[in-house]
Amino acid sequence: RRHRREAGRVTVKRVLVTYATMAGSTAEVAQEIAAELGASGLQAEVLPLDAVQTLQEYDAVVVGAPMIMGWHRGALRFLRKRRGELKDMPYAVFVTAMSLTETGEREVEGVAVTVDEKLPKAPANAQNLSFRERYARLSNYLRPILRAGGTAKPASIGVFGGRMEYGRLKWWAVLFAMFIVRAPAGERRNWDAIRAWAASLPQTLQLENVAPVVSRRIPMAES
């Protein structure tokens, strides 16, 4: 991997934080993660998924997207397309969601998962989950993501509350949220949980700690 030399001959490792978003809120989470990585001493660059040309100039990648009728299709395509490159570099995944059924899962197929403690909701009957509760299980959310990456497994997955505004979503997403998973509109992002996960990534991704640098922020693009 290529390293950039800064003043004083300090080697700064580069991390790409890339995302898909429905209405802009996941882009804001990506920006916050990049800022935390910058505070940890890494050079973090933020790009929407469709703006990524190559991964070769980065030492690690963080990929994020919302969970609406499954994880964002663009993010799944990205993992499938880039799985060969991701096999040779550390990467992490973050998911934003409006509902999650508490089942006690904190690992899926051997991958450690960090869950925002404010997000999960206990089922009405743990022995007899409803359709909505089964759908919102951690394993149901994450297995398609892990399949998309093939043998390139993420070092960590973070699952956090998101923000939903019905007026900014496509009609089919609104219908699914309202009548299938019954996720209420509103703000559920827990910035403390997001920052804590981001702060853990340098160690999780096995990147060196160096002098803090300012992350490079790219103007957000909604998809």
Short mmCIF file of C-alpha atoms in Angstrom, two decimals:
data_model
loop_
_atom_site.label_atom_id
_atom_site.label_comp_id
_atom_site.label_asym_id
_atom_site.label_seq_id
_atom_site.Cartn_x
_atom_site.Cartn_y
_atom_site.Cartn_z
CA ARG A 1 0.00 0.00 0.00
CA ARG A 2 1.11 3.51 -0.77
CA HIS A 3 1.84 5.76 2.20
CA ARG A 4 1.92 9.54 2.13
CA ARG A 5 4.87 11.37 3.70
CA GLU A 6 3.94 14.43 5.74
CA ALA A 7 6.15 17.11 7.32
CA GLY A 8 8.63 15.61 9.74
CA ARG A 9 8.69 12.38 7.75
CA VAL A 10 5.69 10.96 9.57
CA THR A 11 3.98 8.23 7.60
CA VAL A 12 0.24 8.82 7.43
CA LYS A 13 -1.99 5.96 6.37
CA ARG A 14 -4.96 6.70 4.18
CA VAL A 15 -8.49 5.43 4.77
CA LEU A 16 -11.39 5.72 2.34
CA VAL A 17 -14.81 6.21 3.93
CA THR A 18 -17.34 5.57 1.19
CA TYR A 19 -21.11 5.46 1.40
CA ALA A 20 -24.49 5.15 -0.26
CA THR A 21 -27.36 7.26 1.02
CA MET A 22 -31.09 7.60 0.42
CA ALA A 23 -31.62 11.14 1.69
CA GLY A 24 -28.25 12.35 2.98
CA SER A 25 -28.25 11.15 6.60
CA THR A 26 -25.85 8.23 6.00
CA ALA A 27 -23.48 10.65 4.25
CA GLU A 28 -23.39 12.68 7.47
CA VAL A 29 -22.47 9.55 9.42
CA ALA A 30 -19.63 8.89 6.96
CA GLN A 31 -18.33 12.42 7.49
CA GLU A 32 -18.37 11.96 11.26
CA ILE A 33 -16.50 8.66 11.03
CA ALA A 34 -13.87 10.30 8.81
CA ALA A 35 -13.44 13.13 11.29
CA GLU A 36 -12.86 10.64 14.12
CA LEU A 37 -10.33 8.74 12.02
CA GLY A 38 -8.53 12.00 11.33
CA ALA A 39 -8.39 12.70 15.05
CA SER A 40 -6.77 9.27 15.47
CA GLY A 41 -3.96 10.24 13.14
CA LEU A 42 -5.15 8.87 9.82
CA GLN A 43 -5.88 10.68 6.58
CA ALA A 44 -9.53 9.95 5.86
CA GLU A 45 -11.16 10.73 2.55
CA VAL A 46 -14.95 10.66 2.13
CA LEU A 47 -16.52 9.73 -1.20
CA PRO A 48 -19.92 8.48 -2.38
CA LEU A 49 -19.67 4.94 -3.72
CA ASP A 50 -20.20 5.93 -7.34
CA ALA A 51 -17.25 8.33 -7.18
CA VAL A 52 -14.71 5.67 -6.15
CA GLN A 53 -12.32 4.91 -9.00
CA THR A 54 -9.77 2.70 -7.24
CA LEU A 55 -8.87 1.35 -3.82
CA GLN A 56 -5.18 0.97 -4.58
CA GLU A 57 -4.14 4.28 -3.03
CA TYR A 58 -5.71 3.48 0.35
CA ASP A 59 -4.56 1.37 3.29
CA ALA A 60 -8.09 0.56 4.50
CA VAL A 61 -11.72 1.13 3.54
CA VAL A 62 -14.92 1.81 5.50
CA VAL A 63 -18.16 1.16 3.57
CA GLY A 64 -21.54 2.38 4.84
CA ALA A 65 -25.17 2.45 3.72
CA PRO A 66 -28.73 2.49 5.08
CA MET A 67 -30.92 -0.55 5.67
CA ILE A 68 -34.20 -0.09 3.76
CA MET A 69 -35.65 -3.21 2.11
CA GLY A 70 -32.23 -4.70 2.76
CA TRP A 71 -28.89 -2.94 2.67
CA HIS A 72 -28.61 -0.36 -0.08
CA ARG A 73 -28.23 -2.17 -3.41
CA GLY A 74 -25.44 0.13 -4.52
CA ALA A 75 -23.41 -0.84 -1.45
CA LEU A 76 -23.95 -4.55 -2.09
CA ARG A 77 -22.85 -4.09 -5.71
CA PHE A 78 -19.75 -2.25 -4.50
CA LEU A 79 -18.74 -5.16 -2.26
CA ARG A 80 -19.35 -7.70 -5.01
CA LYS A 81 -17.38 -5.66 -7.54
CA ARG A 82 -14.48 -4.88 -5.18
CA ARG A 83 -14.24 -8.16 -3.29
CA GLY A 84 -10.97 -9.07 -5.03
CA GLU A 85 -9.34 -5.82 -3.89
CA LEU A 86 -10.86 -6.04 -0.42
CA LYS A 87 -9.29 -9.49 0.13
CA ASP A 88 -5.90 -7.75 0.22
CA MET A 89 -6.75 -4.89 2.55
CA PRO A 90 -8.57 -4.37 5.87
CA TYR A 91 -12.06 -2.96 5.70
CA ALA A 92 -15.06 -2.28 7.92
CA VAL A 93 -18.77 -1.81 7.28
CA PHE A 94 -21.37 0.38 8.92
CA VAL A 95 -25.14 0.11 8.66
CA THR A 96 -27.81 2.63 9.58
CA ALA A 97 -31.27 1.31 10.43
CA MET A 98 -34.48 2.48 12.06
CA SER A 99 -35.37 -0.83 13.73
CA LEU A 100 -33.52 -3.81 15.15
CA THR A 101 -34.86 -6.75 17.12
CA GLU A 102 -32.82 -7.57 20.22
CA THR A 103 -31.77 -11.22 19.97
CA GLY A 104 -28.45 -11.05 21.82
CA GLU A 105 -26.44 -11.44 18.60
CA ARG A 106 -23.16 -9.53 18.54
CA GLU A 107 -21.37 -11.70 15.99
CA VAL A 108 -22.49 -12.93 12.59
CA GLU A 109 -20.55 -15.62 10.72
CA GLY A 110 -17.46 -14.95 12.80
CA VAL A 111 -17.47 -11.17 12.26
CA ALA A 112 -17.66 -8.95 15.35
CA VAL A 113 -20.58 -6.53 15.34
CA THR A 114 -20.88 -3.32 17.35
CA VAL A 115 -24.52 -2.36 17.95
CA ASP A 116 -25.72 1.02 19.15
CA GLU A 117 -27.23 0.08 22.50
CA LYS A 118 -30.12 2.50 21.97
CA LEU A 119 -31.26 0.85 18.75
CA PRO A 120 -32.42 -2.74 19.56
CA LYS A 121 -35.94 -3.35 20.82
CA ALA A 122 -36.92 -6.45 22.77
CA PRO A 123 -39.46 -8.68 20.96
CA ALA A 124 -42.93 -9.13 22.36
CA ASN A 125 -42.30 -12.87 22.64
CA ALA A 126 -38.71 -14.06 22.20
CA GLN A 127 -39.95 -17.61 21.49
CA ASN A 128 -42.35 -16.56 18.75
CA LEU A 129 -41.10 -13.61 16.72
CA SER A 130 -43.45 -11.77 14.41
CA PHE A 131 -42.58 -11.31 10.73
CA ARG A 132 -41.41 -7.77 11.43
CA GLU A 133 -39.25 -8.91 14.35
CA ARG A 134 -37.70 -11.74 12.33
CA TYR A 135 -36.95 -9.39 9.47
CA ALA A 136 -35.19 -6.91 11.79
CA ARG A 137 -32.81 -9.47 13.30
CA LEU A 138 -29.11 -8.67 13.12
CA SER A 139 -28.28 -11.86 11.21
CA ASN A 140 -30.98 -11.17 8.61
CA TYR A 141 -29.60 -7.69 8.04
CA LEU A 142 -25.94 -8.70 7.81
CA ARG A 143 -25.77 -12.04 6.00
CA PRO A 144 -26.42 -10.49 2.54
CA ILE A 145 -23.60 -8.04 3.25
CA LEU A 146 -21.20 -10.83 4.15
CA ARG A 147 -22.24 -12.84 1.09
CA ALA A 148 -21.59 -9.82 -1.14
CA GLY A 149 -18.01 -9.61 0.12
CA GLY A 150 -17.37 -13.30 -0.54
CA THR A 151 -14.21 -14.46 1.21
CA ALA A 152 -13.24 -10.84 1.90
CA LYS A 153 -14.69 -10.49 5.40
CA PRO A 154 -14.87 -7.12 7.18
CA ALA A 155 -12.82 -6.71 10.33
CA SER A 156 -15.78 -5.05 12.04
CA ILE A 157 -19.39 -4.07 11.41
CA GLY A 158 -21.09 -1.18 13.15
CA VAL A 159 -24.89 -1.01 13.30
CA PHE A 160 -26.39 2.34 14.29
CA GLY A 161 -29.68 4.14 14.35
CA GLY A 162 -30.42 6.30 11.33
CA ARG A 163 -32.66 9.20 10.44
CA MET A 164 -35.83 8.83 8.43
CA GLU A 165 -37.90 11.58 6.84
CA TYR A 166 -40.78 10.16 4.83
CA GLY A 167 -40.90 13.25 2.64
CA ARG A 168 -37.35 12.64 1.38
CA LEU A 169 -37.77 8.94 0.52
CA LYS A 170 -39.10 7.22 -2.57
CA TRP A 171 -42.69 6.00 -2.29
CA TRP A 172 -41.77 2.31 -2.15
CA ALA A 173 -39.33 2.93 0.71
CA VAL A 174 -42.01 4.83 2.63
CA LEU A 175 -44.55 2.02 2.18
CA PHE A 176 -42.04 -0.60 3.30
CA ALA A 177 -41.00 1.41 6.36
CA MET A 178 -44.57 2.22 7.39
CA PHE A 179 -46.38 -1.06 6.78
CA ILE A 180 -43.79 -3.87 6.75
CA VAL A 181 -41.20 -3.01 9.40
CA ARG A 182 -43.30 -0.24 10.95
CA ALA A 183 -40.31 1.99 11.52
CA PRO A 184 -41.41 5.46 12.65
CA ALA A 185 -39.90 8.54 11.06
CA GLY A 186 -37.47 10.54 13.15
CA GLU A 187 -33.88 10.93 14.28
CA ARG A 188 -32.22 7.88 15.83
CA ARG A 189 -28.54 8.54 15.18
CA ASN A 190 -26.45 8.15 18.33
CA TRP A 191 -23.36 10.21 17.60
CA ASP A 192 -21.51 9.02 20.71
CA ALA A 193 -21.87 5.39 19.60
CA ILE A 194 -20.81 6.25 16.05
CA ARG A 195 -17.72 8.13 17.23
CA ALA A 196 -16.75 5.37 19.67
CA TRP A 197 -16.87 2.76 16.90
CA ALA A 198 -14.90 4.99 14.56
CA ALA A 199 -12.28 5.58 17.25
CA SER A 200 -11.82 1.81 17.57
CA LEU A 201 -11.15 1.31 13.86
CA PRO A 202 -7.42 2.18 13.73
CA GLN A 203 -6.71 -0.73 16.06
CA THR A 204 -9.31 -3.03 14.49
CA LEU A 205 -7.96 -2.34 11.01
CA GLN A 206 -4.37 -2.67 12.28
CA LEU A 207 -3.33 0.81 11.22
CA GLU A 208 -0.55 2.72 12.90
CA ASN A 209 -1.28 5.60 15.23
CA VAL A 210 0.44 8.77 14.06
CA ALA A 211 0.19 12.50 14.63
CA PRO A 212 -3.39 13.74 14.12
CA VAL A 213 -4.23 15.19 10.72
CA VAL A 214 -7.34 16.83 9.37
CA SER A 215 -9.60 14.52 7.38
CA ARG A 216 -10.30 15.49 3.79
CA ARG A 217 -14.00 16.15 3.42
CA ILE A 218 -15.69 15.82 0.04
CA PRO A 219 -19.05 17.58 -0.55
CA MET A 220 -21.87 15.17 0.20
CA ALA A 221 -23.85 13.71 -2.66
CA GLU A 222 -27.27 12.21 -2.14
CA SER A 223 -28.35 9.06 -3.97
#
